[in-house]
Structure formats: structure tokens, C-alpha cells
Short mmCIF file of C-alpha atoms in Angstrom, two decimals:
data_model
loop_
_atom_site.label_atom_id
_atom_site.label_comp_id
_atom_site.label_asym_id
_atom_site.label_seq_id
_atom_site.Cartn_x
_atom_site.Cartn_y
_atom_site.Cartn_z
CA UNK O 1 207.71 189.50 34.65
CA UNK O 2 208.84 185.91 35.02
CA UNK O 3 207.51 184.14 37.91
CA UNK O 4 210.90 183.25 39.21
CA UNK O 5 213.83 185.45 38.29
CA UNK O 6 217.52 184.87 38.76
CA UNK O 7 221.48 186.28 37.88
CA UNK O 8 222.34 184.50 35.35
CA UNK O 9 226.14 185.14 36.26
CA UNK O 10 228.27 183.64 36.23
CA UNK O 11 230.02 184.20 38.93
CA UNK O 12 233.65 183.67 39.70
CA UNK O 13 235.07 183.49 42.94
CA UNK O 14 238.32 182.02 44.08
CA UNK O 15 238.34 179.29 46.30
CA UNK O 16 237.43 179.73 49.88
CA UNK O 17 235.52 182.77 48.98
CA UNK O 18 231.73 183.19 50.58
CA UNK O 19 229.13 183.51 47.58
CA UNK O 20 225.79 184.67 47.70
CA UNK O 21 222.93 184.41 45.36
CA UNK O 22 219.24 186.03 45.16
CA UNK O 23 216.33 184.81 43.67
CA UNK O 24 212.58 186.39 43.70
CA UNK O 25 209.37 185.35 42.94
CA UNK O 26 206.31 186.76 42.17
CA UNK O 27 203.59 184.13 42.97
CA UNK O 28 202.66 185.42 46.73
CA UNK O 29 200.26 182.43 47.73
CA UNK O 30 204.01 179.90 46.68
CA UNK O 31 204.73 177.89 49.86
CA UNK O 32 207.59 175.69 49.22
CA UNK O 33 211.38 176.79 48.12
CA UNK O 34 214.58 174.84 47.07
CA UNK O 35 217.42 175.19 45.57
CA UNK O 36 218.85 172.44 43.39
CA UNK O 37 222.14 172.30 41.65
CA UNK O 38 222.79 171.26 37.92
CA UNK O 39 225.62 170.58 36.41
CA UNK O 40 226.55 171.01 32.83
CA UNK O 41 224.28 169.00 30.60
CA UNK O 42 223.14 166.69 33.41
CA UNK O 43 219.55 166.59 35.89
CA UNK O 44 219.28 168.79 38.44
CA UNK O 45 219.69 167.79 42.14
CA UNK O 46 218.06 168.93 44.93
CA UNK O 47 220.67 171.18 47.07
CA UNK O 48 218.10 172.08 49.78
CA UNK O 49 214.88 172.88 50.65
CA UNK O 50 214.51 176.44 51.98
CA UNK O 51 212.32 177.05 55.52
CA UNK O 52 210.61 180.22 56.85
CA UNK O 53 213.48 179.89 59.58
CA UNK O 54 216.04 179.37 57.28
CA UNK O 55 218.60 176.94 57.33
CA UNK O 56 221.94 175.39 57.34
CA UNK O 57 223.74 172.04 55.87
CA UNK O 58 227.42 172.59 56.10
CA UNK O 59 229.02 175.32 53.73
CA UNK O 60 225.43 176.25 52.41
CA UNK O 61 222.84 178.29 54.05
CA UNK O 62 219.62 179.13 52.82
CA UNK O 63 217.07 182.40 53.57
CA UNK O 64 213.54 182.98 52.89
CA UNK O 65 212.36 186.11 52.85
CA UNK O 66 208.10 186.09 52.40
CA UNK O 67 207.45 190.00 52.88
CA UNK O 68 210.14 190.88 49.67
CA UNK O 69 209.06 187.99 48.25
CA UNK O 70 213.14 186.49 47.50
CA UNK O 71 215.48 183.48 48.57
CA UNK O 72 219.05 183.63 49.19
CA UNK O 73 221.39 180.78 49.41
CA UNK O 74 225.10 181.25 50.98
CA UNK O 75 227.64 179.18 50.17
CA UNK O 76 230.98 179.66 52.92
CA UNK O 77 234.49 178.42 51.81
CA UNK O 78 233.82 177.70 47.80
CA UNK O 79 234.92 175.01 46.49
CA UNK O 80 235.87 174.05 42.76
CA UNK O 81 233.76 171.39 43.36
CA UNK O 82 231.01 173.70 43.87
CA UNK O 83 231.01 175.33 40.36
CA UNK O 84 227.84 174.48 38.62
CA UNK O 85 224.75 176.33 37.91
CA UNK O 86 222.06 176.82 40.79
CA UNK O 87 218.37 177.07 40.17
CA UNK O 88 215.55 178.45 42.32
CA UNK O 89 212.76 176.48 42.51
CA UNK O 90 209.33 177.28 44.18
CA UNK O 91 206.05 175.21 44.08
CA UNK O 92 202.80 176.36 45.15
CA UNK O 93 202.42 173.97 47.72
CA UNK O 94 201.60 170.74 45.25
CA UNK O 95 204.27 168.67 43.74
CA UNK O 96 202.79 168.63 40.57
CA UNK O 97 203.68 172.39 39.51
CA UNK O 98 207.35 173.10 39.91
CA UNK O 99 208.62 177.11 38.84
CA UNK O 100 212.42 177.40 38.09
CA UNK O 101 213.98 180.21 37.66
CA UNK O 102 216.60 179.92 34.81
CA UNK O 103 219.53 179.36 37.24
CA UNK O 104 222.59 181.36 37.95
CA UNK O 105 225.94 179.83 37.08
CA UNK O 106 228.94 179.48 39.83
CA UNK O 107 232.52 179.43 38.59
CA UNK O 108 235.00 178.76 41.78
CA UNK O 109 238.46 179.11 40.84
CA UNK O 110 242.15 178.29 42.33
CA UNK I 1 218.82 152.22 44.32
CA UNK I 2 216.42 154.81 44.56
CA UNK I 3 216.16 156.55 40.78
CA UNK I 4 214.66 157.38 37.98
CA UNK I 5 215.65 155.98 34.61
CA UNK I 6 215.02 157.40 31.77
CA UNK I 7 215.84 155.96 27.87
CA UNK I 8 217.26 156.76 25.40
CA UNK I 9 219.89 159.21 26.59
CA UNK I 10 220.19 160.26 23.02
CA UNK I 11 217.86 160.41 20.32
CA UNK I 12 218.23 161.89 17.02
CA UNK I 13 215.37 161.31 14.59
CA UNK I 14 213.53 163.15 11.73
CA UNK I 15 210.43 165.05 11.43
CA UNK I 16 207.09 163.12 11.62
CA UNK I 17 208.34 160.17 12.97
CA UNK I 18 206.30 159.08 16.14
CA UNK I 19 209.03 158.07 19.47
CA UNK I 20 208.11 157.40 23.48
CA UNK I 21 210.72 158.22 26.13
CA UNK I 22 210.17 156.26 28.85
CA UNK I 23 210.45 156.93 32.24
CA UNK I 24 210.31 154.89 35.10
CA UNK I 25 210.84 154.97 39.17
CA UNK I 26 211.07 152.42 42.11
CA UNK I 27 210.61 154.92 44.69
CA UNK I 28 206.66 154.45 44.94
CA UNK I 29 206.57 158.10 44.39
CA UNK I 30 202.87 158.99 43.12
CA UNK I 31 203.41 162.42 41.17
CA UNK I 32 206.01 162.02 38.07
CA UNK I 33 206.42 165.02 35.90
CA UNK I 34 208.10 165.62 32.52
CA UNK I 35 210.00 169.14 31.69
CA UNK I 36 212.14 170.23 28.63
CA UNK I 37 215.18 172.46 29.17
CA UNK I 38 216.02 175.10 26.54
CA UNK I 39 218.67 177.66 26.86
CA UNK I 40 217.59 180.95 28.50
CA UNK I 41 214.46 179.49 29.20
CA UNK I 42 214.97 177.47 32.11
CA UNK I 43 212.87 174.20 32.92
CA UNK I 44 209.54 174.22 31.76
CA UNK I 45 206.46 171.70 32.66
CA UNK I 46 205.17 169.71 29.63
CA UNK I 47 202.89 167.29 31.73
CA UNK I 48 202.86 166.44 34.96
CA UNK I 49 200.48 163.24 36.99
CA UNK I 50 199.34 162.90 40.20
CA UNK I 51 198.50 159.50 40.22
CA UNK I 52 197.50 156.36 37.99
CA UNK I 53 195.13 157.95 35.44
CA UNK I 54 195.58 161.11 36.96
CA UNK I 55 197.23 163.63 33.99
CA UNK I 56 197.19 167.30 33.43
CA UNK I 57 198.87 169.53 31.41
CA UNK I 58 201.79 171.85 32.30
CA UNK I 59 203.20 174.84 30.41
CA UNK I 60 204.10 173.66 27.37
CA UNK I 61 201.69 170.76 26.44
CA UNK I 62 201.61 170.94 22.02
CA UNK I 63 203.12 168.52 20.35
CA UNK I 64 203.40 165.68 23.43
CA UNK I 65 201.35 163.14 25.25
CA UNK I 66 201.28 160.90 27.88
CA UNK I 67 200.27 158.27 30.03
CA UNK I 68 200.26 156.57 33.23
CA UNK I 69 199.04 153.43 33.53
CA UNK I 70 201.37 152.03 36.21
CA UNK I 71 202.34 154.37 38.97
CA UNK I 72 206.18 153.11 38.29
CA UNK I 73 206.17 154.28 34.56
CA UNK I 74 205.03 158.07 32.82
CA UNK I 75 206.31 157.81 28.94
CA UNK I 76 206.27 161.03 27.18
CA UNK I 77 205.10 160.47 23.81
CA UNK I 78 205.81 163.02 20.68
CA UNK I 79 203.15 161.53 17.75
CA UNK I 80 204.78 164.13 14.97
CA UNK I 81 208.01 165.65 16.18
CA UNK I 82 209.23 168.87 14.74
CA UNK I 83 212.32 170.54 15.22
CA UNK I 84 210.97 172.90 17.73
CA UNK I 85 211.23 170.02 20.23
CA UNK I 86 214.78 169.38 20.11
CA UNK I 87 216.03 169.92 23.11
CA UNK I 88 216.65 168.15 26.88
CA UNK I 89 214.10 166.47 28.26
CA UNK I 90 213.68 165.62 32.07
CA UNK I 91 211.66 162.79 33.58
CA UNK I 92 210.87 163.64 37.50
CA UNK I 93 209.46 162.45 40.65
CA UNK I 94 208.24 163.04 43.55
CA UNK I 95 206.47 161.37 46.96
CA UNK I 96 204.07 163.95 48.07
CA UNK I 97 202.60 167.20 47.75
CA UNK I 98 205.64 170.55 47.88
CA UNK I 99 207.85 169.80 50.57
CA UNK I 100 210.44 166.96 48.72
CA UNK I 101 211.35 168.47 45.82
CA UNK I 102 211.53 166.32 42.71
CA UNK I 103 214.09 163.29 41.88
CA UNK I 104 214.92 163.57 38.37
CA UNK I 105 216.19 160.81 35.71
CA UNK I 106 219.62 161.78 34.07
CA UNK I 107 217.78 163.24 30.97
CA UNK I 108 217.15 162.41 27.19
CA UNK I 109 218.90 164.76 24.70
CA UNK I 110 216.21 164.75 21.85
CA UNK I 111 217.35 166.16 18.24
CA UNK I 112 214.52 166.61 15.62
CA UNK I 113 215.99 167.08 11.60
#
């Protein structure tokens, strides 16, 4: 079992739709979540970190889930500007070891 | 500007022949990290340093070395390339332990004939 699993995809959604992606993880004692976003062929960028509470910036909301062991992250009113490929990252609580899932890929559309 | 550069951006070369990426950040970050990015296998952790002269391996250490002498700087050097490390490789940093996520450079597409 991979230590971080994700939908490929892609998905395509028109825009305005609401999107929603899933990602578990099977490392129990992980501590810190994010989601970054990479675009084709270029470095990944950090989209958000993920809190026990969850939270929200803007369009995108993000859910942590410890007991199931998964993240979410919502995105409200897609844009075409938000097609790109999303990746799950969690860390054990030390910046030097990094798990990302393979990401799952976001198509918005007119 | 806060970033990290890495160079070259493209690299083709042939088998055997020793190369360094470099990598370098102005953010006074103290853990840099290097990953490779293969298709279907997401991001995976070659080496990864905590601090000046601090270096440990990740998941896929064979074939690659490196060094950190300065905390700016964290080259990734491949002594013998074979083809079976063609492919993208990301430079990384970060400012403290978990909770910032990484910064990474803008990548170094590597092709081994």
C-alpha cells in the first residue's frame, strides 16, 4: 500500500463547478498535511497547509480527517485557472521527510 | 526575492559522464532537500539535509551524492549517470521542522543517453 494514495483523475468540471478531492495516508504517527499545486512540467507550490480544524483561503477549503486517516481539499467556483494537478503531501512532523502522493489532475472547462 | 535557483534547467548528457546540479537559496532556510519526479511515481526523496554537514539519505539514494557546505547551497551530484536517472529533478527548501511546507526551485530536466 503506498503511504499516500490519490485519484489520479483527471477530473473535468466546467467552470464554476465545486470540486472535491480525497487523499489517505497510512503513516498514523504523520502530523503535518498540505496540499500543493503543480502545474505541467513545472515545481510544485504550496496551495495550503491542512489543520486539525480545517481551513479556508478563498475558493479552497481544506479537511483533515485523523480517525480515517484522509484529507480533502474543496475547491468552490472552478476556475480554468485552477486546472493543474494537486498533490497530497504529509510529513511526519520533520521537514526533512516529505510523502507525496502521486497527485490528482484538475481539468476546469468553459 | 525569496527562491530557490536551480541550474541547468536542461541537461542532456551521456552515460558515465560525472555533472552537479546546483542548488541554491537566500531564504536562510536550514533543511534543503532534493527529489526526482517520474511519471506514476510521484516525488520521491533522493537526499535531504538538515543543516551544514548535516546529510541523510532519502528514498532513492543510488547513483547520487551530495553536499552541504554552505547552508545557502545543496548540489546534487551524479558521479556515473545512467539512463535510469533521466528524469525531473527538484531542489527544495524549507525553514523549520513540518509546519512550512517546502519552497522548491523551478526544476532541472536531466536526460541520460
Amino acid at each position: 500500500r503506498k503511504e499516500v494514495e490519490q485519484d489520479p483523475g483527471p477530473f473535468n468540471v466546467p467552470e464554476g463547478a465545486t470540486v472535491a478531492f480525497n487523499c489517505t495516508y497510512s503513516n498514523s504517527a504523520s502530523q503535518s498535511f498540505f496540499w500543493y499545486r503543480q502545474d505541467c512540467r513545472k515545481e510544485p507550490k504550496l496551495l495550503m497547509s491542512v489543520y486539525s480544524s480545517g481551513n479556508e483561503d478563498g475558493r479552497f477549503t481544506a479537511q483533515l480527517n485523523r480517525a480515517s486517516q484522509y484529507i480533502s481539499l474543496l475547491i468552490r467556483d472552478s476556475k480554468l485557472s485552477d486546472s493543474a494537478t494537486y498533490l497530497c503531501v504529509v510529513s511526519t512532523g520533520t521537514a526533512s521527510k516529505l510523502t507525496f502522493g502521486t497527485g490528482t489532475r484538475l481539468q476546469v472547462t468553459l | 526575492e525569496a527562491q530557490v535557483t536551480q541550474n541547468p534547467r536542461y541537461l542532456i548528457t551521456v552515460t558515465g559522464k560525472k555533472l552537479t546540479v546546483t542548488c541554491s537559496q537566500n531564504m536562510n532556510h536550514e533543511y534543503m532537500s532534493w527529489y526526482r519526479q517520474d511519471p506514476g511515481l510521484g516525488l520521491r526523496q533522493i537526499y535531504y539535509s538538515m543543516n551544514v554537514e548535516v546529510t541523510d539519505k532519502g528514498d532513492v539514494p543510488e547513483g547520487y551524492k551530495v553536499s552541504r557546505k554552505e547552508k545557502r547551497n545543496f548540489p546534487l551530484i551524479l558521479e556515473s549517470p545512467s539512463p535510469n536517472q533521466t528524469s525531473l529533478y527538484f531542489c527544495a527548501s524549507s525553514l523549520m521542522s513540518g509546519n512550512y511546507g517546502y519552497t522548491f526551485g523551478s526544476g532541472t530536466r536531466l536526460t541520460v543517453v
